[in-house]
Coordinates of C-alpha atoms in Angstrom, one line a residue:
Chain Y
M1 CA 83.0 195.0 140.8
D2 CA 84.2 192.3 143.1
G3 CA 87.9 191.4 142.7
K4 CA 87.4 187.7 143.6
K5 CA 84.7 187.3 141.0
I6 CA 86.9 188.9 138.4
K7 CA 89.7 186.5 139.3
N8 CA 87.3 183.6 139.1
I9 CA 86.1 184.7 135.6
A10 CA 89.7 185.1 134.4
L11 CA 90.8 181.7 135.7
D12 CA 87.6 180.0 134.3
G13 CA 88.1 181.4 130.8
L14 CA 91.9 180.8 130.6
L15 CA 92.3 177.5 132.5
R16 CA 89.5 175.9 134.4
N17 CA 86.9 176.1 131.6
N18 CA 89.3 176.6 128.7
P19 CA 86.9 176.3 125.8
T20 CA 89.3 174.3 123.6
F21 CA 91.0 172.0 126.0
R22 CA 88.6 171.5 128.9
L23 CA 85.1 172.0 127.3
V24 CA 86.1 170.8 123.8
L25 CA 83.9 173.4 122.2
G26 CA 84.5 175.1 118.8
T27 CA 86.4 172.1 117.5
C28 CA 85.7 172.8 113.9
P29 CA 87.9 175.9 113.5
T30 CA 90.4 174.4 116.0
L31 CA 91.0 171.5 113.7
A32 CA 90.7 173.3 110.4
L33 CA 92.6 176.5 111.0
T34 CA 95.6 175.6 113.1
T35 CA 97.8 174.6 110.2
A36 CA 99.6 177.9 110.7
A37 CA 100.1 180.0 113.8
M38 CA 99.0 183.2 112.2
N39 CA 95.6 181.6 111.3
G40 CA 95.2 180.5 114.9
I41 CA 95.8 184.0 116.2
G42 CA 93.6 185.6 113.6
M43 CA 90.7 183.2 114.3
G44 CA 91.2 183.5 118.1
L45 CA 91.2 187.3 118.0
A46 CA 88.1 187.5 115.7
V47 CA 86.2 185.2 118.1
T48 CA 87.4 187.2 121.1
F49 CA 86.1 190.5 119.6
I50 CA 82.8 189.0 118.6
L51 CA 82.5 187.3 122.0
I52 CA 83.0 190.5 123.9
C53 CA 80.5 192.5 121.8
S54 CA 77.8 189.8 121.7
N55 CA 78.2 189.2 125.5
V56 CA 77.8 192.9 126.2
I57 CA 74.7 193.3 124.0
I58 CA 73.1 190.1 125.2
S59 CA 73.8 191.0 128.8
M60 CA 72.2 194.5 128.2
L61 CA 69.1 192.9 126.6
R62 CA 68.9 189.9 129.0
K63 CA 65.7 191.3 130.6
V64 CA 64.1 192.2 127.3
I65 CA 64.6 188.9 125.4
P66 CA 61.8 186.4 126.1
S67 CA 63.4 183.1 127.1
A68 CA 61.3 181.2 124.5
V69 CA 63.0 182.9 121.6
R70 CA 66.4 183.6 123.2
I71 CA 68.4 181.3 120.8
P72 CA 67.3 183.1 117.6
A73 CA 67.8 186.4 119.3
F74 CA 71.4 185.4 120.3
V75 CA 72.2 184.1 116.8
L76 CA 70.9 187.4 115.3
I77 CA 73.1 189.5 117.6
I78 CA 76.2 187.2 117.0
A79 CA 75.6 187.3 113.2
T80 CA 75.6 191.1 113.2
F81 CA 79.1 191.2 114.7
V82 CA 80.3 188.3 112.5
T83 CA 79.3 190.3 109.4
M84 CA 81.1 193.4 110.8
V85 CA 84.3 191.4 111.4
R86 CA 84.1 189.8 108.0
M87 CA 83.8 193.2 106.2
L88 CA 86.6 194.7 108.3
L89 CA 88.9 191.8 107.6
D90 CA 88.1 191.7 103.9
K91 CA 89.0 195.4 103.7
F92 CA 92.1 195.6 105.9
V93 CA 93.7 192.0 106.1
P94 CA 92.6 190.4 102.8
S95 CA 95.2 187.6 103.1
L96 CA 93.9 186.5 106.5
Y97 CA 90.4 186.7 105.2
E98 CA 91.3 184.4 102.3
S99 CA 93.0 181.8 104.5
M100 CA 90.1 181.7 107.0
G101 CA 87.6 181.1 104.2
V102 CA 84.3 179.6 105.2
Y103 CA 85.3 179.3 108.9
L104 CA 84.8 183.0 109.4
P105 CA 81.0 183.1 108.7
L106 CA 80.8 179.9 110.6
I107 CA 81.7 181.7 113.8
V108 CA 77.9 182.5 113.9
V109 CA 77.2 178.9 115.0
N110 CA 80.4 178.6 117.1
C111 CA 79.5 176.8 120.3
I112 CA 81.8 178.9 122.5
I113 CA 79.9 182.1 121.7
L114 CA 76.4 180.6 122.0
G115 CA 77.5 178.8 125.1
R116 CA 78.8 181.9 126.9
A117 CA 75.7 183.8 125.8
E118 CA 73.4 181.1 127.2
S119 CA 75.3 180.3 130.4
F120 CA 76.9 183.6 131.4
A121 CA 75.8 186.7 129.6
S122 CA 72.1 186.1 129.9
K123 CA 72.4 185.8 133.7
N124 CA 75.1 188.4 134.6
P125 CA 75.5 192.2 134.5
V126 CA 77.3 193.9 131.6
G127 CA 80.7 194.5 133.2
Y128 CA 81.3 190.9 134.1
S129 CA 79.9 189.6 130.8
A130 CA 82.4 191.7 128.9
L131 CA 85.3 190.4 131.1
D132 CA 84.0 186.8 130.6
G133 CA 84.0 187.3 126.8
L134 CA 87.5 188.7 127.0
F135 CA 89.0 185.9 129.0
T136 CA 87.1 183.0 127.3
G137 CA 88.2 184.5 124.0
L138 CA 91.8 184.8 125.1
G139 CA 91.7 181.2 126.3
F140 CA 90.6 180.2 122.9
T141 CA 93.2 182.3 121.2
F142 CA 96.0 180.9 123.3
A143 CA 94.9 177.3 122.6
L144 CA 94.7 177.9 118.9
T145 CA 98.0 179.7 118.8
F146 CA 99.9 177.0 120.6
M147 CA 98.4 174.3 118.3
G148 CA 99.1 176.5 115.3
I149 CA 102.8 177.0 116.3
F150 CA 103.2 173.2 116.9
R151 CA 101.7 172.2 113.6
E152 CA 103.4 174.9 111.6
V153 CA 106.9 174.2 112.9
L154 CA 106.6 170.5 112.4
G155 CA 104.4 170.5 109.3
S156 CA 105.7 173.3 107.2
G157 CA 109.1 174.1 108.8
S158 CA 108.1 177.8 109.4
L159 CA 106.9 180.0 112.3
F160 CA 104.4 182.8 111.7
G161 CA 105.2 182.5 108.0
A162 CA 108.9 182.9 108.5
H163 CA 110.9 180.0 107.0
L164 CA 112.9 178.0 109.5
W165 CA 114.2 174.9 107.7
D166 CA 113.4 172.6 104.8
F167 CA 112.5 169.6 106.9
K168 CA 108.8 169.0 106.9
I169 CA 106.5 166.2 108.3
E170 CA 103.4 166.9 106.2
F171 CA 101.4 164.6 108.4
F172 CA 101.0 167.5 110.9
T173 CA 99.4 169.8 108.3
S174 CA 97.0 167.1 107.1
S175 CA 93.6 166.7 108.8
A176 CA 94.6 163.4 110.4
G177 CA 97.5 165.3 112.0
A178 CA 95.0 167.9 113.3
F179 CA 93.0 165.3 115.2
F180 CA 96.3 163.7 116.5
V181 CA 97.8 167.0 117.7
Y182 CA 94.4 168.1 119.2
G183 CA 94.2 164.8 121.2
V184 CA 97.8 165.1 122.4
F185 CA 97.3 168.7 123.5
I186 CA 94.1 167.9 125.4
A187 CA 95.9 165.1 127.2
A188 CA 98.9 167.2 128.0
F189 CA 96.8 170.2 129.2
N190 CA 94.5 168.1 131.4
G191 CA 97.5 166.1 132.8
I192 CA 99.3 169.3 133.9
Y193 CA 96.0 170.9 135.0
T194 CA 95.1 168.0 137.3
K195 CA 98.5 167.9 138.8
I196 CA 98.5 171.6 139.7
D197 CA 94.9 171.4 140.8
S198 CA 95.5 168.5 143.2
K199 CA 98.6 170.3 144.6
I200 CA 96.7 173.5 145.3
R201 CA 93.9 171.5 146.9
A202 CA 96.4 169.7 149.2
L203 CA 97.9 173.1 150.1
H204 CA 94.5 174.5 151.0
Y205 CA 93.8 171.4 153.0
D206 CA 96.9 171.9 155.1
K207 CA 96.1 175.5 155.7
M208 CA 92.6 174.6 156.9
M209 CA 94.1 172.0 159.2
A210 CA 96.5 174.5 160.7
L211 CA 93.7 177.1 161.2
T212 CA 91.1 174.8 162.7
G213 CA 93.5 172.3 164.2
E214 CA 91.3 169.3 163.4
E215 CA 90.9 166.8 160.6
L216 CA 88.4 167.8 158.0
Chain E
M1 CA 98.1 113.0 155.7
Q2 CA 98.2 113.9 152.1
K3 CA 97.9 117.5 151.2
I4 CA 95.5 118.5 148.5
I5 CA 96.6 121.5 146.5
V6 CA 93.7 123.7 145.2
S7 CA 94.5 126.0 142.3
D8 CA 92.7 128.1 139.8
T9 CA 92.5 127.4 136.1
P10 CA 94.3 127.1 133.8
H11 CA 95.8 123.8 134.9
V12 CA 97.5 122.9 131.6
R13 CA 99.7 125.5 130.0
S14 CA 100.9 125.2 126.4
K15 CA 104.2 126.5 125.1
L16 CA 102.4 128.8 122.7
T17 CA 103.3 132.3 123.9
T18 CA 103.2 135.7 122.2
K19 CA 107.0 135.5 122.1
R20 CA 106.9 132.1 120.3
I21 CA 104.3 133.4 117.7
M22 CA 106.3 136.6 117.1
L23 CA 109.5 134.5 116.6
D24 CA 107.6 132.5 114.0
V25 CA 106.6 135.6 112.2
I26 CA 110.2 136.9 112.3
I27 CA 111.4 133.6 110.7
A28 CA 108.7 133.9 108.1
I29 CA 109.8 137.5 107.2
V30 CA 113.5 136.5 106.8
P31 CA 113.2 135.2 103.2
A32 CA 111.5 138.5 102.1
L33 CA 114.2 140.4 104.0
V34 CA 117.0 138.5 102.4
A35 CA 115.5 138.9 99.0
G36 CA 115.1 142.6 99.6
I37 CA 118.7 143.0 100.7
V38 CA 120.0 140.9 97.7
F39 CA 117.8 143.0 95.3
F40 CA 118.4 146.5 96.6
G41 CA 121.7 146.1 98.5
G42 CA 123.0 148.4 101.2
R43 CA 120.1 150.8 101.1
A44 CA 117.6 148.0 102.0
A45 CA 119.7 146.8 104.9
F46 CA 120.2 150.3 106.2
N47 CA 116.5 151.1 106.2
V48 CA 115.6 147.8 107.9
A49 CA 118.3 148.4 110.6
I50 CA 117.1 151.9 111.4
A51 CA 113.4 150.9 111.5
V52 CA 114.0 147.9 113.8
V53 CA 116.3 149.9 116.2
S54 CA 113.9 152.9 116.3
C55 CA 110.9 150.6 117.1
C56 CA 112.6 148.7 119.9
L57 CA 114.2 151.9 121.4
T58 CA 110.8 153.6 121.3
E59 CA 109.2 150.8 123.3
W60 CA 112.1 150.6 125.8
I61 CA 112.2 154.4 126.3
W62 CA 108.5 154.5 126.8
L63 CA 108.6 151.8 129.4
L64 CA 111.5 153.6 131.2
I65 CA 109.5 156.8 131.3
K66 CA 106.6 154.8 132.7
K67 CA 109.1 153.7 135.4
V68 CA 109.0 150.0 134.7
P69 CA 112.1 148.3 136.2
V70 CA 114.8 147.6 133.7
K71 CA 114.8 143.9 134.6
D72 CA 111.1 143.6 133.7
I73 CA 111.5 145.5 130.4
F74 CA 113.9 142.8 129.1
K75 CA 112.1 139.9 130.7
K76 CA 108.8 140.9 129.2
F77 CA 110.1 142.0 125.8
D78 CA 108.0 139.9 123.4
F79 CA 109.6 140.7 120.0
T80 CA 106.5 142.5 118.7
S81 CA 108.5 145.7 118.2
I82 CA 111.1 143.8 116.1
V83 CA 108.2 142.4 113.9
T84 CA 106.7 145.9 113.6
G85 CA 110.1 147.4 112.6
L86 CA 110.8 144.6 110.0
L87 CA 107.3 144.8 108.5
L88 CA 107.5 148.6 108.4
A89 CA 110.9 148.8 106.8
L90 CA 110.0 146.1 104.2
S91 CA 107.0 148.1 103.2
L92 CA 109.0 151.3 102.5
P93 CA 110.8 151.9 99.2
P94 CA 114.6 151.4 99.2
L95 CA 115.2 155.0 100.3
D96 CA 118.4 156.9 99.8
Y97 CA 120.7 157.2 102.9
K98 CA 119.9 160.9 103.2
Y99 CA 116.3 160.0 104.0
F100 CA 117.4 158.1 107.2
Y101 CA 114.8 160.0 109.2
I102 CA 111.8 158.4 107.3
P103 CA 112.2 154.9 108.8
L104 CA 113.3 156.5 112.1
L105 CA 110.2 158.7 112.5
S106 CA 107.8 156.1 111.1
G107 CA 109.2 153.6 113.6
I108 CA 108.7 156.0 116.5
F109 CA 105.1 156.8 115.3
A110 CA 104.3 153.1 114.8
V111 CA 105.3 152.0 118.2
G112 CA 105.0 155.2 120.3
V113 CA 101.7 156.4 119.0
V114 CA 99.9 153.4 117.6
K115 CA 101.0 150.8 120.2
M116 CA 102.2 152.3 123.4
L117 CA 99.7 155.1 123.7
F118 CA 96.9 152.6 123.5
G119 CA 98.5 150.4 126.2
G120 CA 101.1 148.2 124.6
T121 CA 101.1 144.8 122.8
G122 CA 97.6 143.5 122.0
K123 CA 95.8 146.7 122.8
N124 CA 96.5 148.7 119.6
V125 CA 93.4 149.5 117.5
V126 CA 95.2 149.5 114.2
N127 CA 98.3 147.6 112.9
P128 CA 101.4 149.6 113.9
A129 CA 103.5 148.7 110.8
V130 CA 100.7 149.7 108.4
T131 CA 100.1 152.9 110.2
G132 CA 103.8 153.7 110.2
R133 CA 103.8 153.2 106.5
V134 CA 100.8 155.4 106.0
F135 CA 102.4 158.1 108.2
A136 CA 105.6 158.0 106.1
F137 CA 103.5 158.1 102.9
I138 CA 101.4 161.1 104.0
S139 CA 104.4 163.0 105.5
F140 CA 107.1 162.5 103.0
L141 CA 105.2 162.0 99.7
G142 CA 108.0 163.2 97.5
A143 CA 110.7 160.9 98.9
M144 CA 108.3 157.9 99.2
T145 CA 107.2 158.0 95.5
S146 CA 110.5 158.8 93.9
G147 CA 112.7 156.3 95.8
W148 CA 112.3 153.5 93.3
I149 CA 115.6 151.9 92.1
Q150 CA 116.2 149.1 89.7
P151 CA 117.0 145.8 91.5
A152 CA 120.3 144.0 91.2
F153 CA 118.9 141.5 88.7
G154 CA 117.4 142.6 85.4
S155 CA 114.3 141.0 84.0
I156 CA 114.4 137.6 82.3
S157 CA 112.2 138.8 79.5
G158 CA 114.6 141.6 78.9
E159 CA 112.1 144.4 79.3
V160 CA 112.4 147.4 81.6
V161 CA 109.6 149.0 83.7
T162 CA 108.8 152.3 81.9
G163 CA 107.0 154.2 84.6
A164 CA 107.5 154.3 88.4
T165 CA 106.3 150.8 89.2
V166 CA 104.5 148.1 87.3
L167 CA 101.3 148.7 89.2
T168 CA 101.2 152.5 88.5
D169 CA 101.7 151.7 84.8
M170 CA 99.0 149.1 84.8
L171 CA 96.5 151.3 86.7
A172 CA 97.2 154.1 84.2
G173 CA 96.0 151.7 81.5
V174 CA 99.4 150.5 80.1
R175 CA 99.8 146.8 79.7
P176 CA 102.7 145.5 81.8
T177 CA 105.8 144.9 79.8
L178 CA 107.3 142.4 82.3
S179 CA 106.3 138.8 82.1
N180 CA 104.4 137.1 84.9
L181 CA 107.5 135.1 85.8
D182 CA 109.5 138.3 86.3
L183 CA 106.8 139.7 88.5
F184 CA 106.8 136.4 90.5
L185 CA 110.5 136.2 90.9
G186 CA 110.9 140.0 91.3
T187 CA 113.6 140.3 88.7
G188 CA 113.6 143.8 87.1
V189 CA 110.7 144.8 89.3
T190 CA 110.9 148.2 91.0
G191 CA 109.0 148.5 94.3
C192 CA 109.2 148.4 98.1
I193 CA 112.0 146.4 99.7
G194 CA 109.9 143.4 100.9
E195 CA 107.2 143.2 98.3
T196 CA 109.4 142.7 95.2
S197 CA 110.0 138.9 95.3
K198 CA 106.8 137.0 95.6
V199 CA 108.7 133.7 95.9
A200 CA 110.3 134.8 99.2
I201 CA 106.9 135.9 100.6
L202 CA 105.4 132.6 99.6
I203 CA 108.1 130.7 101.5
G204 CA 107.2 132.8 104.5
Y205 CA 103.5 132.1 103.9
I206 CA 104.1 128.4 103.8
Y207 CA 106.1 128.5 107.0
L208 CA 103.4 130.4 108.8
V209 CA 100.7 128.0 107.6
V210 CA 102.8 124.9 108.5
R211 CA 103.4 126.4 112.0
R212 CA 99.7 127.1 112.2
V213 CA 100.2 130.8 112.9
I214 CA 97.8 131.6 110.2
K215 CA 95.2 129.6 108.2
W216 CA 96.0 129.2 104.5
Q217 CA 92.6 130.7 103.5
W218 CA 93.2 134.1 105.0
P219 CA 95.7 135.7 102.5
V220 CA 94.2 133.7 99.6
I221 CA 90.8 135.3 100.1
V222 CA 92.3 138.8 100.2
V223 CA 94.4 138.3 97.1
G224 CA 91.7 136.4 95.2
V225 CA 88.9 138.9 95.9
T226 CA 91.2 141.8 95.0
G227 CA 92.2 140.2 91.7
L228 CA 88.6 139.4 90.7
V229 CA 87.2 142.8 91.6
G230 CA 90.2 144.4 90.0
V231 CA 89.7 142.5 86.7
L232 CA 86.0 143.3 86.7
L233 CA 86.8 147.0 87.2
N234 CA 89.4 147.0 84.4
G235 CA 87.2 145.7 81.6
C236 CA 86.9 142.0 82.4
D237 CA 90.3 141.2 80.8
F238 CA 91.3 138.0 82.6
T239 CA 94.8 138.0 81.2
L240 CA 95.4 140.9 83.6
F241 CA 94.5 138.8 86.7
L242 CA 98.0 137.5 87.4
P243 CA 99.8 140.8 86.8
Y244 CA 97.2 142.6 88.9
I245 CA 97.8 140.4 92.0
L246 CA 101.6 139.9 91.4
S247 CA 102.4 143.6 91.2
G248 CA 102.5 146.0 94.1
G249 CA 102.4 145.1 97.8
L250 CA 99.2 143.1 97.7
I251 CA 100.6 139.6 98.5
Y252 CA 103.0 141.1 101.1
G253 CA 100.2 143.0 102.8
A254 CA 97.8 140.0 102.6
V255 CA 100.3 137.6 104.2
F256 CA 102.0 139.6 106.9
M257 CA 99.8 142.6 107.7
A258 CA 96.2 141.5 107.1
T259 CA 96.7 138.4 109.2
D260 CA 97.7 140.3 112.4
Y261 CA 95.9 138.8 115.3
V262 CA 95.4 141.9 117.3
T263 CA 93.7 143.9 114.5
S264 CA 91.5 141.3 112.9
P265 CA 88.2 139.8 114.1
A266 CA 88.5 136.8 116.4
N267 CA 85.6 134.7 115.1
N268 CA 85.7 133.0 111.8
L269 CA 82.7 134.4 110.0
A270 CA 83.6 138.0 110.9
R271 CA 87.2 137.2 109.8
Y272 CA 86.0 136.1 106.3
I273 CA 83.8 139.1 105.9
Y274 CA 86.8 141.2 106.9
Y275 CA 89.0 139.7 104.3
V276 CA 86.4 139.9 101.5
L277 CA 85.7 143.5 102.2
M278 CA 89.4 144.3 102.4
G279 CA 89.9 142.8 98.9
V280 CA 87.0 144.8 97.5
I281 CA 88.3 148.0 99.1
I282 CA 91.9 147.5 97.8
A283 CA 90.6 147.0 94.3
L284 CA 88.2 150.0 94.4
L285 CA 90.9 152.3 95.9
R286 CA 93.5 151.1 93.4
K287 CA 91.0 152.0 90.6
G288 CA 90.1 155.3 92.1
T289 CA 93.5 156.7 93.0
G290 CA 95.9 155.0 90.5
I291 CA 98.4 154.1 93.2
E292 CA 99.1 151.2 95.6
T293 CA 96.5 151.3 98.3
V294 CA 96.9 148.1 100.3
S295 CA 98.1 149.8 103.4
F296 CA 95.2 152.3 103.4
A297 CA 92.7 149.5 102.8
I298 CA 94.1 147.5 105.7
L299 CA 94.1 150.6 107.9
L300 CA 90.4 151.3 107.0
M301 CA 89.4 147.7 107.7
N302 CA 91.2 147.6 111.0
L303 CA 89.0 150.4 112.1
I304 CA 85.9 148.5 111.2
V305 CA 86.9 145.4 113.2
P306 CA 85.2 146.5 116.4
L307 CA 81.9 146.8 114.5
L308 CA 82.3 143.4 112.9
S309 CA 83.1 141.8 116.2
L310 CA 80.0 143.5 117.7
H311 CA 77.5 142.5 115.1
V312 CA 78.8 139.2 113.8
R313 CA 78.6 137.0 116.8
P314 CA 79.5 133.3 116.8
R315 CA 76.7 130.9 117.5
P316 CA 76.6 129.9 121.2
F317 CA 77.2 126.2 121.8
G318 CA 73.9 124.2 121.7
S319 CA 71.8 126.9 120.0
V320 CA 69.8 126.3 116.9
P321 CA 71.4 127.5 113.7
F322 CA 69.6 130.3 111.9
G323 CA 69.1 128.2 108.7
V324 CA 67.4 125.4 110.7
L325 CA 65.2 127.9 112.5
V326 CA 64.0 129.3 109.2
K327 CA 63.3 125.8 107.9
E328 CA 61.2 124.9 110.9
K329 CA 59.3 128.1 110.7
F330 CA 58.4 127.4 107.0
A331 CA 57.5 123.8 107.8
K332 CA 55.1 125.0 110.5
L333 CA 53.6 127.5 108.2
G334 CA 53.1 124.8 105.6
K335 CA 51.4 122.5 108.1
K336 CA 49.0 125.3 109.2
G337 CA 48.2 126.1 105.6
G338 CA 47.4 122.4 105.0
K339 CA 45.1 122.2 108.0
A340 CA 43.2 125.3 107.0
E341 CA 42.4 123.8 103.6

């Protein structure tokens, strides 16, 4: 496996193509489930697990699945893993299962998983696909957890279920607050990202200038 | 040789600036403010002070962060934040001193999020004061609905409001115990700081109309339509018409918040459609929820304004009105029919 490609996959999943903040995919669970940090982590990890498994299977079968029926085939594979995760959660973490409600089966039609299957797993070998699933899923988890922490601290005065103080601004746990927080987070993430990106670009430009000794 | 100076339009400037209009609005609010402070005492004054200070500070701090020179900030300050703060505080209940954070946070939300994030004065999509109130209402429901206190003057008819407010009683199906005169003067009426005394609001309304800041029809349409639809929804009992429009924040919202220039359509027809729809929505929501819904209705209608402005266009100068066009068409059809026979 090529180290540079792995680094690219990791950076893509976590930052450059962060599914929540850069691609704005999977917004439904993002808005509905980030009322508490624990829900965010639970949802993120469930999606990560399903993403890795489905990416691996789809990547294995990428030469077998005819391209005309690839979407139903992908959905079938994803649905298999979603059902497994649902059963496991229902058995071992019933409280999380309750709080995720309808959004757990809805992972089947989550754009992130379908998107990665379509744009990455169906074109790349198994190893890379598994890594891509891992890092995209972690990017999603980290986004959901941060939003969850922000909304839980301000909206319910607690953190990961532990009570902090009595002061609550219930706006942040309402759905209007979800859209507001999401917008603010996208703006902040992209603002910071663009700043760092342009700095790195400038740095590379200077290096190239020093190497070649001429203006690009 | 005489020099000729060539300059761009406008050649004639009037003295009507944003600052001037906002000053007029502030003067129009003063009676309601005074009435609120007389009725509810220190609590009202405290709330208003906090809201105004937080609104103005939010704007200044935002501009400082945006690295606008301090000299410019004060030169270009156009009083809109003061108006927002006043309107916001007057639409809150006379909250206890321990809830100082409610006007504070709503002020920050109203100016910081609703106005400055969208680019400052004149660029906000929804009315900052209304949104600030809705923010407070959603966020601190308990404090916002239990903060009612009896005003300094008891009612002339000697009755007392039994429930939380007159309006919640009435929407629950209880006939209001207070007389219409009490509701009009605000004596014995529990409610938000600014909405209690209708007399004070009407003085402000007359001032705004005389100064030509608003047209007299605008609030009248909202209040009238709300009253009519409300009466129809509540079993066609026309004795309820006056209590229905005099209770709650309807007149206050119609005079000060629904007439906001920035968030209402610019052309006349669209504006009248806007006010009629607003009245209908207020009455429907009041019926549906059993609480005061003026702020929510105004917020909803503010969001529809771009659609109204897009689809209800004024007739370009010199074009044939639609009615005339239809008439001509029919006249032609008639002639053709006549010839064929």
